[in-house]
Amino acid sequence: MALIRLVVFGFIFLSVVYLALSWYSRSLRREKLEDSWAEDHPDDPTGPARDAFIADGMAEYEGGLRKKLILLVYVVPAILVIGIMIAINMS
Amino acid sequence: MRYVVNTIKILILLFFAGVFQYVLPQHDVVRIVNTYQERQDLNDWTRIFWANPDDQSVELINRDVQFIQTVKKRTWLLGFIPRDREEVMVYRNEDTGWSWPFYFKFDTASLQTEADDLRSTPEVPKWAVMTHYGWRNELLSTFPNAIAIRAVADPGIYVIPWFNIFFFVFLAVAWLTIRGMWRQFRERSVDPLLHDIDEAADSAGQKARGFWGRWIGRK
């Protein structure tokens, strides 16, 4: 039971961390895209071309490696738990 | 008001410092004198200073606990400054299992055997490094929980607390990330919303603007 409790609450907690980090990473990327557009097109601050540029950049982000790396939020704690178990019990 | 806020901040800080001091691993240089097992009553509030080795132990009002009696090298400043004096220290030896604090310790019986194997006398001392967490308090009968033990030749050894170093570095990184996240959230989500509200309030007239201005602290 204690193991199930740990897994369930651990999963819920890590999911919150995962969602927050995903939002943060996406938001940083969008801001970067907006900034680079503003730098390259100082005469055209808004409009459909800018929207398309940002949509393209975000589509690239959604398929990119960085988004997948956030999944490490689940992997690293699992490895850490196994590592601690080995370090504590196998000496 | 500022005193109240500062007091609350200091109390929160002290609380977390206490929790970390209790829960994080520390290393003592010890000489094992004896081990024993004793039935412990667990049905008052000091239950929080005992572990939950398994599920049924949560409801038990008493159970046998193993102990390790030692003579320990005293230190100052949480073990950073060694001293030439010794004191006695008694450790409990309990599984922490899958529950708090997350040491995932299941090898209590083996650890007790290792401790027995390292027993020595003052005349021919065998020194060992004891990793543990928790507090010894004679008044409340609380004992630090032994986590691991290994023999060392030199009792003057200093153990670098790698786990704690990584832990606090991780904590700092996590704190900076959360702060960055919060700032990004305000900048990208909250401020534009307040800006919209402000504009709507502007068009709704002076009275509404005053209201929103007070509400969000803007003039």
XYZ file of C-alpha atoms in Angstrom:
310
model
C 0.000 0.000 0.000
C 2.778 2.419 0.903
C 4.394 1.692 -2.468
C 1.112 2.322 -4.318
C 0.626 5.551 -2.382
C 4.140 6.672 -3.263
C 3.662 5.862 -6.951
C 0.226 7.520 -7.205
C 1.122 10.717 -5.354
C 4.540 10.818 -6.992
C 2.885 10.566 -10.401
C 0.400 13.328 -9.587
C 3.147 15.603 -8.255
C 5.453 14.963 -11.219
C 2.558 15.570 -13.615
C 2.017 19.001 -12.091
C 5.760 19.688 -12.508
C 5.603 18.378 -16.083
C 2.650 20.567 -17.059
C 4.181 23.658 -15.448
C 7.545 23.103 -17.155
C 5.841 22.455 -20.509
C 3.908 25.685 -20.259
C 7.025 27.593 -19.198
C 9.209 26.194 -21.976
C 6.545 26.862 -24.626
C 6.015 30.384 -23.340
C 9.757 31.122 -23.428
C 9.961 29.858 -27.013
C 7.023 31.987 -28.116
C 8.534 35.046 -26.471
C 11.844 34.376 -28.237
C 10.037 34.095 -31.588
C 8.174 37.336 -30.958
C 11.398 39.106 -30.029
C 13.270 37.877 -33.082
C 10.393 38.990 -35.327
C 10.377 42.410 -33.723
C 14.130 42.676 -34.268
C 14.022 41.662 -37.938
C 10.877 43.550 -38.887
C 10.816 46.796 -36.941
C 8.475 48.269 -39.560
C 5.891 45.450 -39.368
C 5.133 44.814 -35.675
C 1.823 42.958 -36.241
C -0.040 41.215 -39.019
C -0.596 37.826 -40.642
C 3.077 37.373 -41.652
C 4.116 37.610 -38.004
C 1.374 35.208 -36.920
C 2.509 32.697 -39.555
C 6.152 33.065 -38.483
C 5.252 32.403 -34.851
C 2.932 29.510 -35.754
C 5.753 27.929 -37.799
C 8.223 28.346 -34.970
C 5.809 26.841 -32.455
C 5.063 23.894 -34.766
C 8.801 23.286 -34.947
C 8.995 23.434 -31.152
C 6.131 20.935 -30.758
C 8.036 18.406 -32.865
C 11.429 19.192 -31.384
C 13.748 17.489 -28.927
C 13.371 20.078 -26.208
C 9.725 19.231 -25.649
C 10.573 15.537 -25.343
C 13.354 16.301 -22.856
C 10.738 17.548 -20.382
C 9.618 13.908 -20.075
C 12.834 13.447 -18.054
C 10.779 14.896 -15.192
C 9.317 11.376 -14.859
C 12.461 9.419 -15.708
C 15.036 11.094 -13.450
C 13.133 10.646 -10.134
C 12.480 6.976 -10.992
C 16.205 6.423 -11.621
C 16.999 8.372 -8.452
C 14.736 6.129 -6.357
C 16.350 2.984 -7.768
C 19.805 4.505 -7.230
C 19.037 5.389 -3.607
C 17.635 1.892 -2.992
C 20.819 0.311 -4.335
C 23.097 2.694 -2.425
C 21.270 2.196 0.886
C 20.564 -1.525 0.790
C 23.370 -3.181 -1.186
C 26.391 -2.075 0.812
C 2.433 44.792 9.598
C 5.995 44.480 8.382
C 7.031 42.892 11.676
C 4.248 40.344 11.334
C 5.285 39.475 7.768
C 8.952 39.207 8.742
C 8.120 37.056 11.757
C 6.074 34.699 9.609
C 8.909 34.534 7.067
C 11.455 33.722 9.764
C 9.159 31.053 11.240
C 8.718 29.417 7.817
C 12.485 29.536 7.278
C 13.145 27.994 10.705
C 10.574 25.294 10.042
C 12.247 24.252 6.788
C 15.728 24.474 8.340
C 14.497 22.143 11.098
C 12.929 19.695 8.656
C 16.114 19.570 6.561
C 18.284 19.195 9.641
C 16.112 16.291 10.756
C 15.717 14.542 7.424
C 19.016 14.987 5.535
C 21.771 12.415 6.081
C 24.672 13.191 8.411
C 27.833 11.262 9.195
C 29.179 10.491 12.663
C 32.439 8.776 13.551
C 31.490 6.150 16.121
C 32.706 3.128 18.016
C 29.992 0.536 18.541
C 29.554 -0.602 22.115
C 26.510 -2.825 21.926
C 23.224 -3.429 20.177
C 19.853 -4.211 21.716
C 16.189 -4.561 20.930
C 13.432 -3.024 23.031
C 9.667 -2.766 22.889
C 8.570 0.822 22.258
C 5.210 2.435 22.993
C 4.110 4.397 19.964
C 0.682 5.752 20.850
C 1.397 9.393 21.587
C 2.503 12.362 19.496
C 6.185 11.364 19.599
C 5.113 8.661 17.111
C 6.252 11.144 14.412
C 9.859 10.472 15.487
C 9.553 6.759 14.664
C 9.487 5.271 11.186
C 6.737 3.340 9.398
C 8.561 0.201 8.248
C 5.428 -1.377 6.777
C 1.672 -0.910 6.508
C 0.573 -2.651 9.709
C 3.105 -0.636 11.734
C 0.979 2.473 11.177
C -1.696 1.147 13.551
C 0.442 -0.736 16.083
C 0.588 0.919 19.495
C 3.876 -0.789 20.315
C 6.494 -2.904 18.598
C 10.099 -4.020 18.952
C 12.758 -1.621 17.721
C 16.448 -2.370 17.296
C 19.041 0.001 18.715
C 22.781 0.540 18.278
C 24.736 1.941 21.228
C 27.883 3.842 20.357
C 30.561 6.217 21.553
C 30.720 9.081 19.123
C 33.340 11.715 18.268
C 31.827 15.099 19.066
C 31.778 17.878 16.511
C 30.790 21.491 16.206
C 28.632 23.086 13.508
C 26.762 20.001 12.242
C 29.899 17.937 11.915
C 32.024 20.490 10.070
C 34.495 21.089 12.922
C 35.910 17.998 14.657
C 36.621 17.996 18.382
C 38.723 15.869 20.647
C 35.834 14.877 22.889
C 33.515 11.923 22.847
C 29.931 11.334 23.915
C 27.568 8.394 23.898
C 24.986 8.157 21.158
C 22.201 5.646 20.709
C 20.745 5.097 17.262
C 17.519 3.342 16.406
C 17.643 0.996 13.459
C 14.335 0.929 11.593
C 13.286 0.362 8.007
C 11.819 3.433 6.366
C 10.313 1.321 3.561
C 8.400 3.240 0.932
C 7.365 6.054 3.249
C 8.745 9.329 4.570
C 11.619 10.090 4.868
C 12.515 8.590 1.505
C 15.649 6.625 2.272
C 14.071 3.405 0.928
C 15.825 1.496 3.672
C 14.910 -2.201 3.884
C 18.107 -3.688 5.282
C 17.619 -3.153 9.015
C 18.523 -6.744 9.931
C 21.695 -6.660 7.813
C 22.687 -3.294 9.235
C 22.210 -4.628 12.752
C 24.499 -7.546 11.881
C 27.138 -5.218 10.452
C 26.931 -3.140 13.616
C 27.337 -6.241 15.767
C 30.332 -7.237 13.693
C 31.993 -3.870 14.386
C 31.638 -3.985 18.182
C 34.841 -3.036 19.983
C 36.285 -1.991 23.336
C 37.940 1.312 24.350
C 41.281 -0.508 24.563
C 41.133 -1.827 20.989
C 38.720 0.562 19.270
C 37.298 -0.109 15.798
C 36.032 3.156 14.357
C 33.238 3.415 11.839
C 31.304 6.110 9.985
C 27.605 6.014 10.798
C 25.247 7.648 8.299
C 22.004 8.659 9.959
C 19.154 11.116 10.046
C 17.044 12.340 12.952
C 17.522 13.755 16.402
C 18.533 12.372 19.759
C 16.430 13.846 22.517
C 16.579 12.262 25.959
C 13.487 14.092 27.160
C 11.236 12.865 24.356
C 13.123 9.566 23.904
C 13.801 10.171 20.239
C 16.712 8.545 18.444
C 18.419 9.193 15.113
C 17.814 6.412 12.598
C 20.946 4.575 11.424
C 21.107 4.322 7.629
C 24.483 2.801 6.856
C 27.739 1.964 8.573
C 31.258 1.331 7.314
C 34.543 0.720 9.100
C 37.262 3.387 8.885
C 40.905 3.177 9.947
C 41.292 6.815 10.993
C 38.739 8.298 13.403
C 39.775 11.798 12.265
C 38.210 11.198 8.832
C 36.047 13.919 7.318
C 33.195 12.733 5.117
C 32.211 15.161 2.348
C 28.405 15.404 2.386
C 27.909 14.884 -1.370
C 24.221 14.135 -1.127
C 23.499 17.330 0.788
C 25.608 19.396 -1.621
C 23.632 18.050 -4.596
C 20.385 18.438 -2.705
C 20.894 22.132 -1.962
C 22.175 22.842 -5.482
C 19.030 21.162 -6.813
C 16.908 23.176 -4.387
C 18.494 26.432 -5.592
C 17.935 25.478 -9.246
C 14.327 24.529 -8.507
C 13.756 27.805 -6.681
C 15.182 29.861 -9.568
C 13.049 27.892 -12.038
C 9.879 28.482 -10.054
C 10.720 32.183 -9.771
C 11.352 32.408 -13.514
C 8.107 30.571 -14.149
C 6.159 32.922 -11.931
C 7.658 35.999 -13.613
C 6.911 34.574 -17.047
C 3.362 33.809 -15.970
C 2.851 37.367 -14.719
C 4.418 38.916 -17.778
C 2.595 36.777 -20.343
C -0.723 35.944 -18.710
C -1.592 38.193 -15.792
C -0.309 41.587 -16.973
C -2.012 41.482 -20.421
C -5.231 40.506 -18.671
C -4.927 43.409 -16.237
C -4.097 45.661 -19.169
C -7.312 44.600 -20.929
C -9.296 45.129 -17.766
C -7.692 48.524 -17.370
C -8.630 49.544 -20.886
C -12.175 48.313 -20.439
C -12.346 50.261 -17.207
C -11.012 53.357 -18.949
C -13.835 53.272 -21.437
C -16.352 52.561 -18.695
C -15.581 55.874 -17.057
C -13.708 57.532 -14.257
C -15.439 55.722 -11.421
C -14.679 52.238 -12.688
C -11.112 53.205 -13.412
C -10.656 54.344 -9.856
C -11.960 51.008 -8.641
C -9.641 48.935 -10.813
C -6.766 51.259 -10.114
C -7.135 50.645 -6.425
C -7.673 46.930 -6.937
C -4.448 46.299 -8.872
C -2.420 49.081 -7.285
C -2.148 51.223 -10.419
C -2.964 54.883 -10.905
